[in-house]
Coordinates of C-alpha atoms in Angstrom, one line a residue:
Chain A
X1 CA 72.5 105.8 132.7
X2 CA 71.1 103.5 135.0
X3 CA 68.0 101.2 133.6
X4 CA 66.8 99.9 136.9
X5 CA 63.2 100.1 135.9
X6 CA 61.6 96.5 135.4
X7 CA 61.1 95.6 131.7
X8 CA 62.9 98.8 130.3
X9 CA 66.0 96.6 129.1
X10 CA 63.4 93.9 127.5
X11 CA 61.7 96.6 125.9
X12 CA 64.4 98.0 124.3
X13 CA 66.1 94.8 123.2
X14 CA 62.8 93.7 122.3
X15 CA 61.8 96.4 119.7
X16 CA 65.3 97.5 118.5
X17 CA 67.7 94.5 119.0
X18 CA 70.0 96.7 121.6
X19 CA 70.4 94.6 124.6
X20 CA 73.9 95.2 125.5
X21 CA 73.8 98.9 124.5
X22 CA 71.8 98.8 127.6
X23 CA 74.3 97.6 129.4
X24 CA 76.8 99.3 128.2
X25 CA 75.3 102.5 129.2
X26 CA 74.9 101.4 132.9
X27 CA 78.2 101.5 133.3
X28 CA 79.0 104.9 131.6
X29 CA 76.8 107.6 134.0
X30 CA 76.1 106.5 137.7
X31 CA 74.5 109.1 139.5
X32 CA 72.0 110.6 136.6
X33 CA 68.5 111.2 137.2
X34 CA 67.0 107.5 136.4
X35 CA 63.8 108.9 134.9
X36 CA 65.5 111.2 132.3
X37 CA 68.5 108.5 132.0
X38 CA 66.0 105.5 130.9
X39 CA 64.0 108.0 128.0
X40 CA 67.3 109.4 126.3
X41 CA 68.4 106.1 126.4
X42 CA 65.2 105.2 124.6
X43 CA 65.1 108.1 122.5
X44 CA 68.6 107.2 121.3
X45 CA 67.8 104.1 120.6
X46 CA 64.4 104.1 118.9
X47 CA 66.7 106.8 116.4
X48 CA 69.3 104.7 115.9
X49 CA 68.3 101.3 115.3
X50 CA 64.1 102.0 114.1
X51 CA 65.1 104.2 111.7
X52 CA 68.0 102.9 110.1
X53 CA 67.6 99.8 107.3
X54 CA 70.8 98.3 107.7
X55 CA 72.4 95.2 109.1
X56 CA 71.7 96.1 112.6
X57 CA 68.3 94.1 113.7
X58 CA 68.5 90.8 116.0
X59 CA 66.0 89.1 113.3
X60 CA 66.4 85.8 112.1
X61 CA 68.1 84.8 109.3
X62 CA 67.3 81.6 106.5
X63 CA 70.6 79.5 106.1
X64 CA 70.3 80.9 102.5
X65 CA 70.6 84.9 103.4
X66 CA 73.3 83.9 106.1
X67 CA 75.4 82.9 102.8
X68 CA 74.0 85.1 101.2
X69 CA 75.5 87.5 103.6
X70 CA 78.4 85.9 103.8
X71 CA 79.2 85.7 99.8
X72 CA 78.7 89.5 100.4
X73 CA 80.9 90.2 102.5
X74 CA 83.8 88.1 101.3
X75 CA 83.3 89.9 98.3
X76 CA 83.3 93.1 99.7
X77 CA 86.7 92.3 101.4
X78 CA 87.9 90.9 98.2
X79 CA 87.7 94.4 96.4
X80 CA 89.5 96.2 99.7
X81 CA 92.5 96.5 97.8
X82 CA 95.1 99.0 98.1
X83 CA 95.1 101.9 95.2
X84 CA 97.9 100.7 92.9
X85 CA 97.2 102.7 89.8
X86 CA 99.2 105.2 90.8
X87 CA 102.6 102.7 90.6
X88 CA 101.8 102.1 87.1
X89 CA 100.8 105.4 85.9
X90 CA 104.1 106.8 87.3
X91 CA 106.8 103.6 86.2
X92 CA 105.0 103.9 82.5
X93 CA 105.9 107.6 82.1
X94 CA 109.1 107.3 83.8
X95 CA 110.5 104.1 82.3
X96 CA 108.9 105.5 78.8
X97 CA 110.6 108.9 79.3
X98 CA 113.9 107.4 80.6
X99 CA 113.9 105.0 77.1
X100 CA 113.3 108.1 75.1
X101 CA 115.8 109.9 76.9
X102 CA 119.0 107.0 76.6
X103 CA 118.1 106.4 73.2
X104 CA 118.7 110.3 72.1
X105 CA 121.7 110.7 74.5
X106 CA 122.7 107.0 72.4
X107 CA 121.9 108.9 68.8
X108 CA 122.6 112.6 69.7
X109 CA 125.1 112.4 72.3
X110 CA 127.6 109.8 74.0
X111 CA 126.7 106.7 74.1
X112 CA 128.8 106.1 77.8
X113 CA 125.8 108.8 79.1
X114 CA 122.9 106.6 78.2
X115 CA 122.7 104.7 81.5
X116 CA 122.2 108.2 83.6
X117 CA 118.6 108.3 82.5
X118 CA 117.9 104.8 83.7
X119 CA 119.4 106.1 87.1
X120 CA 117.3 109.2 87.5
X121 CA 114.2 107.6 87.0
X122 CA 114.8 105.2 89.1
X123 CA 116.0 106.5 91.8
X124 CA 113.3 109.5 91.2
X125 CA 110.0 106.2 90.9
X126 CA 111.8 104.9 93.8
X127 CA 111.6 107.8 95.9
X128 CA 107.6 108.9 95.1
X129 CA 106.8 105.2 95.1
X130 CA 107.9 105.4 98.9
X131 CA 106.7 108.5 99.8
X132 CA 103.4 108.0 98.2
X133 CA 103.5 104.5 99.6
X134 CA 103.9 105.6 103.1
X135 CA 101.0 107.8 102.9
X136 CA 99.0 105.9 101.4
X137 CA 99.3 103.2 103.9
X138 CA 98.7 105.6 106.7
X139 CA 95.5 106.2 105.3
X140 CA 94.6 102.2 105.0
X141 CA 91.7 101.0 106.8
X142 CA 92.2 97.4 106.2
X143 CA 95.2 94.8 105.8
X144 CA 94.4 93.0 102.9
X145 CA 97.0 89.8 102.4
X146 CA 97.1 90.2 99.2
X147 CA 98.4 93.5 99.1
X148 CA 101.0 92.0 100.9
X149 CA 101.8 89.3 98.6
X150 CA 101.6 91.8 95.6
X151 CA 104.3 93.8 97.6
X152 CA 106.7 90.9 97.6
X153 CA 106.0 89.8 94.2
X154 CA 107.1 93.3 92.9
X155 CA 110.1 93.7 95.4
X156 CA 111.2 90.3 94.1
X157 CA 110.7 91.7 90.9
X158 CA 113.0 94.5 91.7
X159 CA 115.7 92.5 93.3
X160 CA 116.0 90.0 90.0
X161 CA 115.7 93.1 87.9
X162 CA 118.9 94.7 89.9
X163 CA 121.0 91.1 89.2
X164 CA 120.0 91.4 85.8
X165 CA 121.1 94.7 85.3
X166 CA 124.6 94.2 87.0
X167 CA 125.4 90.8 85.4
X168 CA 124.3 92.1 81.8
X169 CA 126.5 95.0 82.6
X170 CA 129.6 92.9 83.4
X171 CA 128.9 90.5 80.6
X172 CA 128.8 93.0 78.0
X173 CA 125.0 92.7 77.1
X174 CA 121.8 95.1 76.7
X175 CA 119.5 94.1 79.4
X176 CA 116.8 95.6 77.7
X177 CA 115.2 92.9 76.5
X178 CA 115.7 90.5 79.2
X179 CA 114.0 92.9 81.6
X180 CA 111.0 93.7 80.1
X181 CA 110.5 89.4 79.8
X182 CA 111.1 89.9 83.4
X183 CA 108.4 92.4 83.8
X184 CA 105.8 90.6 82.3
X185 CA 106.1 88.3 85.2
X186 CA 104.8 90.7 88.1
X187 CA 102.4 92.2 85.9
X188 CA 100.6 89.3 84.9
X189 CA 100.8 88.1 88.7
X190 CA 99.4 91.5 89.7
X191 CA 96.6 91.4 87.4
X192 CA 95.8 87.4 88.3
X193 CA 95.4 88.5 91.5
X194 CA 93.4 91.4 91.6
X195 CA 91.4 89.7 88.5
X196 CA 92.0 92.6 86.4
X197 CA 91.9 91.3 82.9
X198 CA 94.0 94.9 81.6
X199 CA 97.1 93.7 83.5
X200 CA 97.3 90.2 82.7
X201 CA 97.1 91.5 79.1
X202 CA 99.4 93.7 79.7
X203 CA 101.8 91.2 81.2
X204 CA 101.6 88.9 78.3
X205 CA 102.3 92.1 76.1
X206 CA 105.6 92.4 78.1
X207 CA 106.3 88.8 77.2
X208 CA 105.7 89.2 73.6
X209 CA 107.5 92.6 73.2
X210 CA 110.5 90.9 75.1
X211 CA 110.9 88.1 72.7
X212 CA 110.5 90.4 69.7
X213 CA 113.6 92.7 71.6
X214 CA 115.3 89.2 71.4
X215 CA 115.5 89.1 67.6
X216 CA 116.8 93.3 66.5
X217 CA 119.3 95.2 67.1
X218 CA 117.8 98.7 65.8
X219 CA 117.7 101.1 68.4
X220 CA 114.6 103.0 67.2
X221 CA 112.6 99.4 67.2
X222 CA 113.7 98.4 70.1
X223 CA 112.3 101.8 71.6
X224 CA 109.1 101.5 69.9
X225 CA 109.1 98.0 71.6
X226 CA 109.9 99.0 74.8
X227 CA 107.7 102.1 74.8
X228 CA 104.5 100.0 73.5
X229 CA 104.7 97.3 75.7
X230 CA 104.9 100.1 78.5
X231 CA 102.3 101.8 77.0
X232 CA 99.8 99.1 76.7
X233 CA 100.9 97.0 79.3
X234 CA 101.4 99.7 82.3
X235 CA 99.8 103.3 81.3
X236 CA 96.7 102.0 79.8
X237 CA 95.9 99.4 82.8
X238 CA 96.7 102.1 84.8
X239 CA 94.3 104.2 83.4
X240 CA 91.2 101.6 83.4
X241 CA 92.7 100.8 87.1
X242 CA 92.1 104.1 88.4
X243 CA 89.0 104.1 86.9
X244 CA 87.9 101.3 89.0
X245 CA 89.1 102.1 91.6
X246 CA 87.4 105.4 91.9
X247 CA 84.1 103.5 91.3
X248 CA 84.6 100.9 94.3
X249 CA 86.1 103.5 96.2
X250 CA 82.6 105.9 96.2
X251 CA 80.5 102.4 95.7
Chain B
X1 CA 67.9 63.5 109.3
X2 CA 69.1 66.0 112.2
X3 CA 70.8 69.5 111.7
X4 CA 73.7 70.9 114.0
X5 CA 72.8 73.5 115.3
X6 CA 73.4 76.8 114.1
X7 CA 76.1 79.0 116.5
X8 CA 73.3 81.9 117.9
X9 CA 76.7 84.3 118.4
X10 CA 77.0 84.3 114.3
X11 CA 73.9 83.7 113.6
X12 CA 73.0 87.0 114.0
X13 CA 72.8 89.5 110.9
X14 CA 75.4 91.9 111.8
X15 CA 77.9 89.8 114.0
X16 CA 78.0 87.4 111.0
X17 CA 78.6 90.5 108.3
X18 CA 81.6 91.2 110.4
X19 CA 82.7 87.9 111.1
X20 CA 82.6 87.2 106.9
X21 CA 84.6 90.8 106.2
X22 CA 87.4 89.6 108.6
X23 CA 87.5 86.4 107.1
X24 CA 88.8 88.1 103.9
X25 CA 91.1 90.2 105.6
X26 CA 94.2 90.1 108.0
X27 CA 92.9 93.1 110.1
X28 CA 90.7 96.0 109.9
X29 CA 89.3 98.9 111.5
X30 CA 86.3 99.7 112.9
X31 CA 85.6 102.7 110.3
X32 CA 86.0 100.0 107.2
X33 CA 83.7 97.9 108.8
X34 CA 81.4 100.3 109.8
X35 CA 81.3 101.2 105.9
X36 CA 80.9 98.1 105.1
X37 CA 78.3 97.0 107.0
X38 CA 76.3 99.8 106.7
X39 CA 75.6 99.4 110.8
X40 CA 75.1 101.8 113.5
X41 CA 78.3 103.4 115.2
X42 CA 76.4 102.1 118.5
X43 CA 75.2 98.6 117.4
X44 CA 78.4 97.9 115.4
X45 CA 80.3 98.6 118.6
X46 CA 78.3 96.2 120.5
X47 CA 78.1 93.5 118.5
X48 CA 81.6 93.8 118.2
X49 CA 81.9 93.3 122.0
X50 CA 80.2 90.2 122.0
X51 CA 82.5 88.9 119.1
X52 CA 85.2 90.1 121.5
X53 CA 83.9 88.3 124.8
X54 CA 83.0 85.2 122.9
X55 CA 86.8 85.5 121.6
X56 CA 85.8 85.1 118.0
X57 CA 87.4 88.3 117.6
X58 CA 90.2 90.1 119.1
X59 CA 90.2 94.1 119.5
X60 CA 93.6 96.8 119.7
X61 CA 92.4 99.8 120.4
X62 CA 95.6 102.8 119.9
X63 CA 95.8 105.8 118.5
X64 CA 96.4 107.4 115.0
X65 CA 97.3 111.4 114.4
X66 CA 96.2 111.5 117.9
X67 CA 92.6 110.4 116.9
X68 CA 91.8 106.7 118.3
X69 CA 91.8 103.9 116.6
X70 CA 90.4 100.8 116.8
X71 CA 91.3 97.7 114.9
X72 CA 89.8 94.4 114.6
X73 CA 91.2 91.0 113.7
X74 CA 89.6 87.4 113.1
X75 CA 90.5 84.9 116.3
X76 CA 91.5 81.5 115.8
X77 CA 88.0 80.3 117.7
X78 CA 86.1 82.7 115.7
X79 CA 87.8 80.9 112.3
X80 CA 86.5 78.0 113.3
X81 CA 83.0 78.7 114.4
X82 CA 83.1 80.3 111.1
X83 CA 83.8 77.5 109.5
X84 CA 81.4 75.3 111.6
X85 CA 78.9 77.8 110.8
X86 CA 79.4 77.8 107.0
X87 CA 79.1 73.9 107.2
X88 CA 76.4 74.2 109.0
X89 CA 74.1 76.4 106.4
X90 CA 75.6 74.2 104.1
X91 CA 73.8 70.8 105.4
X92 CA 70.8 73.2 105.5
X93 CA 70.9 74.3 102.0
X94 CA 71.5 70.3 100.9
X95 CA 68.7 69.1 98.7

């Protein structure tokens, strides 16, 4: 639309803060009828920008609502988060039902069979952690960094895990305990940096229920142990996790 | 005592909203600032046009499930006029 008539552009930047929507337009239809061009392009306007009461008008601004504004924003960023409720929800009732499993194949069964449950659910976590991850990240509208440095604080996580495992395994020992120590680390972390006070508690529950794994050898306490601290420290964040995250997603 | 002046490319209510989001972020797209902001389709896209041409900003524009998208990212000159900005309301704000 072509807005060749004198003062039309001032008008319109004047009353509705849309100067370069102007000119954008000019570019977009040579050729139209100039009169019927120059009042849909002031119709548009006048309904886009009069009636709306957001951030959209040119008006001035006190240095305290810029930071204002700013604080606002940064904030709003800060809670752009990925959803990770669902990787806690489904370790804590896999790892829970994997413990469960080993420790009745250890009691009921052959004790040589006890590892196969710690196989299937990780390899089965692994798999809808990717899957869902992959998805998921389709769907992402924002790269937040600290989503990224979450990610490599969990596959670091993993990859100590995996060392622990084997050299437990070759050295005769339960890894049990030693891994859920290790998995109070990338809770905590995860729940520093999200500040999500259920996670760093749960964290620190991993800690404690790894140092109490440190001084028994009964099987059903240690699975009480283990299952608790999974519990409290990755099922029940999850569930107050989800919960927020359903709120700041429809916010 | 003198002021600097304030830089009239942020200092504007919506071109600052966005400039603040990316801040915070390492990229996003147009629809998450759109939400965001609460803006226009039409004034968010030209205010992000000026944050373009002033190279505060930079914009990749490809397509997702054959729907376009348009992603935005913070610029190195648009990080520091931030900055400059910020220090700028700050010597305002200063008792």
């Amino acid at each position: 639309m072509h807005l060749g008539y004198p003062g039309v552009r001032e008008r319109l930047s004047k009353g509705f803060g849309a100067d370069k929507a102007g000119r954008a337009c000019e570019k977009e239809s040579d050729g139209h009828d100039q009169k019927y061009s120059v009042f849909v392009v002031y119709i548009i306007n006048k309904s886009m920008f009069a009636s709306s009461n957001t951030i959209s008008m040119e008006q001035s601004m006190t240095p305290a609502e810029s930071l204002k504004l700013i604080e606002s924003m940064i904030g709003q960023a800060k809670r752009s988060f990925s959803r990770m409720s669902f990787y806690f929800l489904l370790w804590g009732v896999l790892l829970i039902a994997a413990m469960i499993a080993a420790y009745l194949l250890r009691t009921n069964g052959s004790p040589a069979m006890q590892g196969i449950p710690w196989g299937v659910a990780g390899a089965l976590g692994g798999l809808i952690s990717s899957i869902h991850g992959a998805r998921e990240g389709r769907k992402e509208q924002v790269a937040n960094p600290m989503d990224r440095i979450i990610g490599w604080v969990w596959a670091t996580f993993v990859i100590t895990m995996i060392i622990m495992i084997v050299c437990s395994v070759k050295n005769g020992i339960d890894p049990g305990a030693n891994i859920t120590l290790l998995t109070g680390l990338p809770t905590f972390l995860t729940g520093q940096i999200i500040r999500f006070r259920p996670l760093i508690l749960g964290g620190i529950l991993f800690w404690l229920a790894g140092i109490a794994m440190q001084f028994t050898q009964d099987a059903a306490m240690l699975v009480g142990l283990y299952c608790g601290a999974m519990l409290l420290g990755y099922i029940v964040p999850g569930v107050l996790l989800k919960r927020q995250e359903d709120v700041l997603r429809t916010a | 005592m003198s002021f600097a002046p304030l830089d009239p490319i942020l200092h504007n209510q919506l071109r600052l909203a966005v400039v603040s989001l990316l801040v915070g972020v390492e990229s996003a797209e147009f629809n998450f600032i759109l939400e965001k902001t609460g803006a226009t389709r039409g004034n968010l896209s030209v205010q992000l046009t000026k944050l373009k041409d002033e190279g505060y900003i930079t914009i990749t524009k490809g397509y997702r499930d054959n729907y376009p998208l348009t992603t935005c990212k913070l610029a190195p000159k648009g990080i520091k006029a931030f900055e400059q900005y910020v220090k700028a309301i700050q010597d305002y704000l200063k008792p």
